[in-house]
PDB file of C-alpha atoms in Angstrom:
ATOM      1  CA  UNK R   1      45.695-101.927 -38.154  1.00 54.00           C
ATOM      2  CA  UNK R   2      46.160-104.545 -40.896  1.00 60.00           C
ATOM      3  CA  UNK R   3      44.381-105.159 -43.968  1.00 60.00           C
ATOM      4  CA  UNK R   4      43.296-108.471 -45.752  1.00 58.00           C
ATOM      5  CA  UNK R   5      45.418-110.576 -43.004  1.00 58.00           C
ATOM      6  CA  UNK R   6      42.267-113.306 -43.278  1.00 56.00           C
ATOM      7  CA  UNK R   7      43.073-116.842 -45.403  1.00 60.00           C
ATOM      8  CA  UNK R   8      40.222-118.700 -47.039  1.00 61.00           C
ATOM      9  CA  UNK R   9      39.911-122.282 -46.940  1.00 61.00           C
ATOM     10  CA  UNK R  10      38.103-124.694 -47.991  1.00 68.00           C
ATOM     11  CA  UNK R  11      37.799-127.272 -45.708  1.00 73.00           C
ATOM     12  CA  UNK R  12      36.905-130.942 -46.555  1.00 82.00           C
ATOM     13  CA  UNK R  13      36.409-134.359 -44.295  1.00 88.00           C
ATOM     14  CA  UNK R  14      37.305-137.992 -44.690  1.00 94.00           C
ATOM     15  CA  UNK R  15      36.569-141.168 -42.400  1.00 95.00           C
ATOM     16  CA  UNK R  16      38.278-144.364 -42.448  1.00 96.00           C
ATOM     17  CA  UNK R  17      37.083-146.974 -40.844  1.00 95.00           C
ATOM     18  CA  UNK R  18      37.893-150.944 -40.179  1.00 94.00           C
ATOM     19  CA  UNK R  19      35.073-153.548 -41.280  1.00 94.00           C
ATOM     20  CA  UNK R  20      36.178-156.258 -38.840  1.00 94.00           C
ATOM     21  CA  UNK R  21      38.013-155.929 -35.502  1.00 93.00           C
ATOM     22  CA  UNK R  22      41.855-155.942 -35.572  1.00 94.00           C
ATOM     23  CA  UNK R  23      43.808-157.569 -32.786  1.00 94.00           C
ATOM     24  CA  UNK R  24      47.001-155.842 -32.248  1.00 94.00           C
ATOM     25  CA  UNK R  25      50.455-156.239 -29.868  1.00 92.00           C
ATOM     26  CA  UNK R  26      53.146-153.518 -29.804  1.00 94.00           C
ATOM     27  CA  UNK R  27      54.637-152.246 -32.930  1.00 95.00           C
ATOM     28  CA  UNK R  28      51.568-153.103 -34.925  1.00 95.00           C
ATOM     29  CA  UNK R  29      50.217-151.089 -38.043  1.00 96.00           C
ATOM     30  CA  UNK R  30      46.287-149.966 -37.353  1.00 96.00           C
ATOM     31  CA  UNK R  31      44.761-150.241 -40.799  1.00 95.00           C
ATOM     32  CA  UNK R  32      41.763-149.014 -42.220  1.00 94.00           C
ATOM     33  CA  UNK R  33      40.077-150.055 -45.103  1.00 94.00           C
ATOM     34  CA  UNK R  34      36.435-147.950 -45.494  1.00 94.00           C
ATOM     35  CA  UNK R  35      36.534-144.588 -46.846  1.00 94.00           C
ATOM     36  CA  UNK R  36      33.927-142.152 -46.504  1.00 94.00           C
ATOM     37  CA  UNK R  37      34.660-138.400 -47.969  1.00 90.00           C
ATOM     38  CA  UNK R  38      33.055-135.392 -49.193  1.00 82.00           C
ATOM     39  CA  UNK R  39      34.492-135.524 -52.152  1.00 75.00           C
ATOM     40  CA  UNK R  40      37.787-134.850 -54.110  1.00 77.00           C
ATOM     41  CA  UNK R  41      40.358-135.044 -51.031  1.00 83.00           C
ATOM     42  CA  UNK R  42      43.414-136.726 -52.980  1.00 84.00           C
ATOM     43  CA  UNK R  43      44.053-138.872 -49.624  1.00 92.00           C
ATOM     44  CA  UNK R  44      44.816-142.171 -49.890  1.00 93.00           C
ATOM     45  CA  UNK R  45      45.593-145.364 -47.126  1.00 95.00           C
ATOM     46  CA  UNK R  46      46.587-148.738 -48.106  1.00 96.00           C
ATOM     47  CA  UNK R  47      44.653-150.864 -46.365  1.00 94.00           C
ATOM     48  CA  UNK R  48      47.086-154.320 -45.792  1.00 94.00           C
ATOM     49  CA  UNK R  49      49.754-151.167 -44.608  1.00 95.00           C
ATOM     50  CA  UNK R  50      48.244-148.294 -42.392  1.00 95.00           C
ATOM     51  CA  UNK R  51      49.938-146.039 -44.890  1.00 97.00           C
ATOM     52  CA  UNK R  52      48.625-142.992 -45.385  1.00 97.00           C
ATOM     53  CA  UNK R  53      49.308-140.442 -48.467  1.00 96.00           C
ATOM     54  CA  UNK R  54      48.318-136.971 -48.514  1.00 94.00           C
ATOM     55  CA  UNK R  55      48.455-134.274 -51.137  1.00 90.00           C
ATOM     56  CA  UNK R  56      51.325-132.387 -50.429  1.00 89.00           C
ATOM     57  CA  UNK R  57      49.362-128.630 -51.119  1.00 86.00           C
ATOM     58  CA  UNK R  58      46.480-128.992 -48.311  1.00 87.00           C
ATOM     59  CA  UNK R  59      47.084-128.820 -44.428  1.00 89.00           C
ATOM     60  CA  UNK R  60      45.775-131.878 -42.852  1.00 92.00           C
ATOM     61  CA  UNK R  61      44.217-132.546 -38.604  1.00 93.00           C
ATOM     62  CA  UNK R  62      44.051-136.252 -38.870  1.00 96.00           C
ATOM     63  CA  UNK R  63      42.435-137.713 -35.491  1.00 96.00           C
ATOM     64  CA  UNK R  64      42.865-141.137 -34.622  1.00 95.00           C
ATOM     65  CA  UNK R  65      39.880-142.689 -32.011  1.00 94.00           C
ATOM     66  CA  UNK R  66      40.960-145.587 -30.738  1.00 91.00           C
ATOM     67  CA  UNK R  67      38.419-148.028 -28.887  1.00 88.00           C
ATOM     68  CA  UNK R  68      39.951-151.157 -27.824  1.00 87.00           C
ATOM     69  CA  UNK R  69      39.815-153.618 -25.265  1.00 84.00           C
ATOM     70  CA  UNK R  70      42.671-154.950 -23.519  1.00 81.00           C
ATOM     71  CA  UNK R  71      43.072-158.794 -21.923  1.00 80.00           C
ATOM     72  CA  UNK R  72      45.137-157.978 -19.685  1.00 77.00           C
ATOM     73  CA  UNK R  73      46.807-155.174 -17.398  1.00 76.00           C
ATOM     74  CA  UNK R  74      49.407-153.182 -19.640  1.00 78.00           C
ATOM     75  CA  UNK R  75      49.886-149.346 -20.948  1.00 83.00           C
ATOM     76  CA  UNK R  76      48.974-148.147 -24.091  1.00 86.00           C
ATOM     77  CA  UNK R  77      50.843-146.151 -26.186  1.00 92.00           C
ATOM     78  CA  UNK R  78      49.507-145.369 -29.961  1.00 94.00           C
ATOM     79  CA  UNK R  79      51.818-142.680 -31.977  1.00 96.00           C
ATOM     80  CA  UNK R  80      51.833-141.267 -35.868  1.00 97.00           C
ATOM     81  CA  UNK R  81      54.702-142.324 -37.313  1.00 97.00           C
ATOM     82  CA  UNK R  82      56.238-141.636 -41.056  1.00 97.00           C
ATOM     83  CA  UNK R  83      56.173-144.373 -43.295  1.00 96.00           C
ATOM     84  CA  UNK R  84      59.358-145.927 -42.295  1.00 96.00           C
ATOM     85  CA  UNK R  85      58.481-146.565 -38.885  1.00 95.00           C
ATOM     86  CA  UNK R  86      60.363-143.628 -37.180  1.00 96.00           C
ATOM     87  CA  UNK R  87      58.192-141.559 -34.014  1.00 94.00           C
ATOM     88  CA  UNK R  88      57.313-137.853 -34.975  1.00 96.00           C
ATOM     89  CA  UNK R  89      57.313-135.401 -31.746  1.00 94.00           C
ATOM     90  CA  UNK R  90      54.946-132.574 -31.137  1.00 94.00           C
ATOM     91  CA  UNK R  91      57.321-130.388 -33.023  1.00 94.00           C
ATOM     92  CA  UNK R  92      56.553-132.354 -36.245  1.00 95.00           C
ATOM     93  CA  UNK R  93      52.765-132.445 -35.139  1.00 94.00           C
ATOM     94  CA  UNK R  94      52.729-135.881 -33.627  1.00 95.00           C
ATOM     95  CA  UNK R  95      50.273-135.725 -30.118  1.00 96.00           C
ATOM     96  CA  UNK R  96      49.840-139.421 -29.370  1.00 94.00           C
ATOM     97  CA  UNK R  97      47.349-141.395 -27.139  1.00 92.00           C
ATOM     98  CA  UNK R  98      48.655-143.223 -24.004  1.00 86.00           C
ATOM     99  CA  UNK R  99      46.758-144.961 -20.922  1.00 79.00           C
ATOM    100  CA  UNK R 100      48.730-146.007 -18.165  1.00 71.00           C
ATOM    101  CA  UNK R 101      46.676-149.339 -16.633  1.00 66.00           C
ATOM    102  CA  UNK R 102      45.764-149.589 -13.486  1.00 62.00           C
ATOM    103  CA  UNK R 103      43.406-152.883 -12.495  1.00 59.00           C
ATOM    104  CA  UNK R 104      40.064-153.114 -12.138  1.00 55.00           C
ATOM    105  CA  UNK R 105      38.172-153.751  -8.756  1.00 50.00           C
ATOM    106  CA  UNK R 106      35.393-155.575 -10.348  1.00 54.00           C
ATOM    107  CA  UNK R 107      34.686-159.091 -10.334  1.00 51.00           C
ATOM    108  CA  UNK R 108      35.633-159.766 -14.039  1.00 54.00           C
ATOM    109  CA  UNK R 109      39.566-159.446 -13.071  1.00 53.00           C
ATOM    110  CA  UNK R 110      40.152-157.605 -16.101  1.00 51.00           C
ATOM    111  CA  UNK R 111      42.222-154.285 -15.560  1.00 50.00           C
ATOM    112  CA  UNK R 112      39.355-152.708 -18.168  1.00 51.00           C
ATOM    113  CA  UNK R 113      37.583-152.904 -21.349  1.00 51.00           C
ATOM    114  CA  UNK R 114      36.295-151.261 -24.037  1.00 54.00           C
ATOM    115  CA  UNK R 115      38.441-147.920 -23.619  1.00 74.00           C
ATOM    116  CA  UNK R 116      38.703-145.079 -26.190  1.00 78.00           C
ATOM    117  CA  UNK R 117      41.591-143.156 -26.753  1.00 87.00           C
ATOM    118  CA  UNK R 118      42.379-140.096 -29.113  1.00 91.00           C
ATOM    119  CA  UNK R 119      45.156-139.446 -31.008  1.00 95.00           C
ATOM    120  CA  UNK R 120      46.274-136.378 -33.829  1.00 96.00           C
ATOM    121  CA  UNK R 121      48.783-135.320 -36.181  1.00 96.00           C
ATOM    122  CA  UNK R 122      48.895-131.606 -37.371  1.00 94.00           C
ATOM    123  CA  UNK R 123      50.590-131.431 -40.915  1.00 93.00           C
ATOM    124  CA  UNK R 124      51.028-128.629 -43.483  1.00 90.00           C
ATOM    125  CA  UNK R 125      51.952-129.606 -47.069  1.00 89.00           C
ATOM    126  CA  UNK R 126      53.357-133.242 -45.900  1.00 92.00           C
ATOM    127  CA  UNK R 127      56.119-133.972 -47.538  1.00 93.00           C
ATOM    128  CA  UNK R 128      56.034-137.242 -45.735  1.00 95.00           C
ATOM    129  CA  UNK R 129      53.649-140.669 -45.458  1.00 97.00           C
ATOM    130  CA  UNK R 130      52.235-141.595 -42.265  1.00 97.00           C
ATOM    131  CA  UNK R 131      50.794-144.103 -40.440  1.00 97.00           C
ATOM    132  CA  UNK R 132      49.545-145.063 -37.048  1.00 96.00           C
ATOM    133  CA  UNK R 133      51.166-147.134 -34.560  1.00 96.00           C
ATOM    134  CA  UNK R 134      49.997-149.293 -31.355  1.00 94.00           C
ATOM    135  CA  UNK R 135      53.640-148.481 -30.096  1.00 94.00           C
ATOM    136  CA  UNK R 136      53.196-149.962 -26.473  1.00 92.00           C
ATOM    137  CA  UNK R 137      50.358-152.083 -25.812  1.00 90.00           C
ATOM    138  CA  UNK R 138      49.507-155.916 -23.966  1.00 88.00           C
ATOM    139  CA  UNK R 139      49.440-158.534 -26.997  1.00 89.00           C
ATOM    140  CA  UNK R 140      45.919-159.758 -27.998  1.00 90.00           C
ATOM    141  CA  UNK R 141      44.776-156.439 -27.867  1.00 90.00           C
ATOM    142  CA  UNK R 142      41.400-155.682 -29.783  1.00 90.00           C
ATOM    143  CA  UNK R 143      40.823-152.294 -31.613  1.00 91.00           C
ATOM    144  CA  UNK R 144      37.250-152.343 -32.338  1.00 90.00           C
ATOM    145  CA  UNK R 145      34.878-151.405 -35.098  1.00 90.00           C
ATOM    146  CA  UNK R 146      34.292-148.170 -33.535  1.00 90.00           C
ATOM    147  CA  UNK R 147      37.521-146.668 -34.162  1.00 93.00           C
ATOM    148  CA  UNK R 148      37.433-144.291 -36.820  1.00 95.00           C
ATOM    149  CA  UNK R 149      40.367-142.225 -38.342  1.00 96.00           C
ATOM    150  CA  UNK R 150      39.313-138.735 -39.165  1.00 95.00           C
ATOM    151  CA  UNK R 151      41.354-136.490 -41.488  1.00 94.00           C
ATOM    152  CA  UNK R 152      39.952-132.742 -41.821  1.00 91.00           C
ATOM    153  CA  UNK R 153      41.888-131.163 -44.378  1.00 86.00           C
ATOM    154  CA  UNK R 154      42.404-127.562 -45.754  1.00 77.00           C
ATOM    155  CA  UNK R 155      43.253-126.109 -49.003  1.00 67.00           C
ATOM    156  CA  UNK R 156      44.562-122.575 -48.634  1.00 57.00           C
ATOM    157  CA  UNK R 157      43.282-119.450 -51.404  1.00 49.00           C
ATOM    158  CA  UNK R 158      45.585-116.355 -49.942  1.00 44.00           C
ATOM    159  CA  UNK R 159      44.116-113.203 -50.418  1.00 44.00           C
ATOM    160  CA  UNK R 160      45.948-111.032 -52.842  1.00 42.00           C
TER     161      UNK R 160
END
């Protein structure tokens, strides 16, 4: 039997979200420039960058929704990376979104539109900066106002 094994946390929510559509082609930076939080969260993304900053003493689930539409047939690949631009793995909590194309049979020609896929990262006391990545996709792609980046985070009181 154990005794007092039970954390506390309080747990806390930001959005970000983009006030005008954002066309992207591989290797492009999603940014995000509207915050909305419950207050006191010590998170912070520059919004010309991507680059996120988190307080290095909470544990952070940051989920990326991408909607997008793309013009033409191509995969999609969108990853967390660290600041400098180099790919996390599952190990480091990277679990990133990818659609394989396949075209359409409709009339429009278009292998699809208006998708939505969902991407996380899984970090406890980052010691890093991150940001999100369109890592493979067709250029002129179009990540749309309903993409939100959602970053849950949790600040730890150990029982004694």
């Amino acid at each position: 039997m154990s005794y007092l094994t039970t954390r506390k946390a309080n747990c806390s929510w930001i959005e970000y979200t983009q006030s005008s559509a954002q066309t992207i082609s591989s290797g492009t930076d999603i940014t995000w420039n509207t915050k909305k939080t419950t207050g006191g969260d010590g998170v912070s993304i520059d919004s010309s960058t991507g680059i996120i900053t988190l307080n290095s003493d909470r544990s952070y689930w940051i989920q990326g929704f991408i909607t997008f539409d793309i013009p033409s047939e191509g995969d999609f690949k969108v990853e967390f990376q660290d600041s400098n631009g180099n790919s996390l793995t599952e190990s480091d909590g990277n679990f990133p979104a990818y659609f394989h194309s396949e075209p359409d049979r409709s009339s429009s020609g278009r292998p699809f539109e208006n998708n939505s896929q969902l991407c996380s990262l899984l970090v406890k006391q980052p010691s890093l900066q991150y940001k999100l990545v369109a890592t493979t996709v067709p250029s002129n792609t179009t990540v749309h106002l309903s993409t939100h980046l959602f970053i849950n985070f949790m600040l730890y009181k150990f029982n004694k």
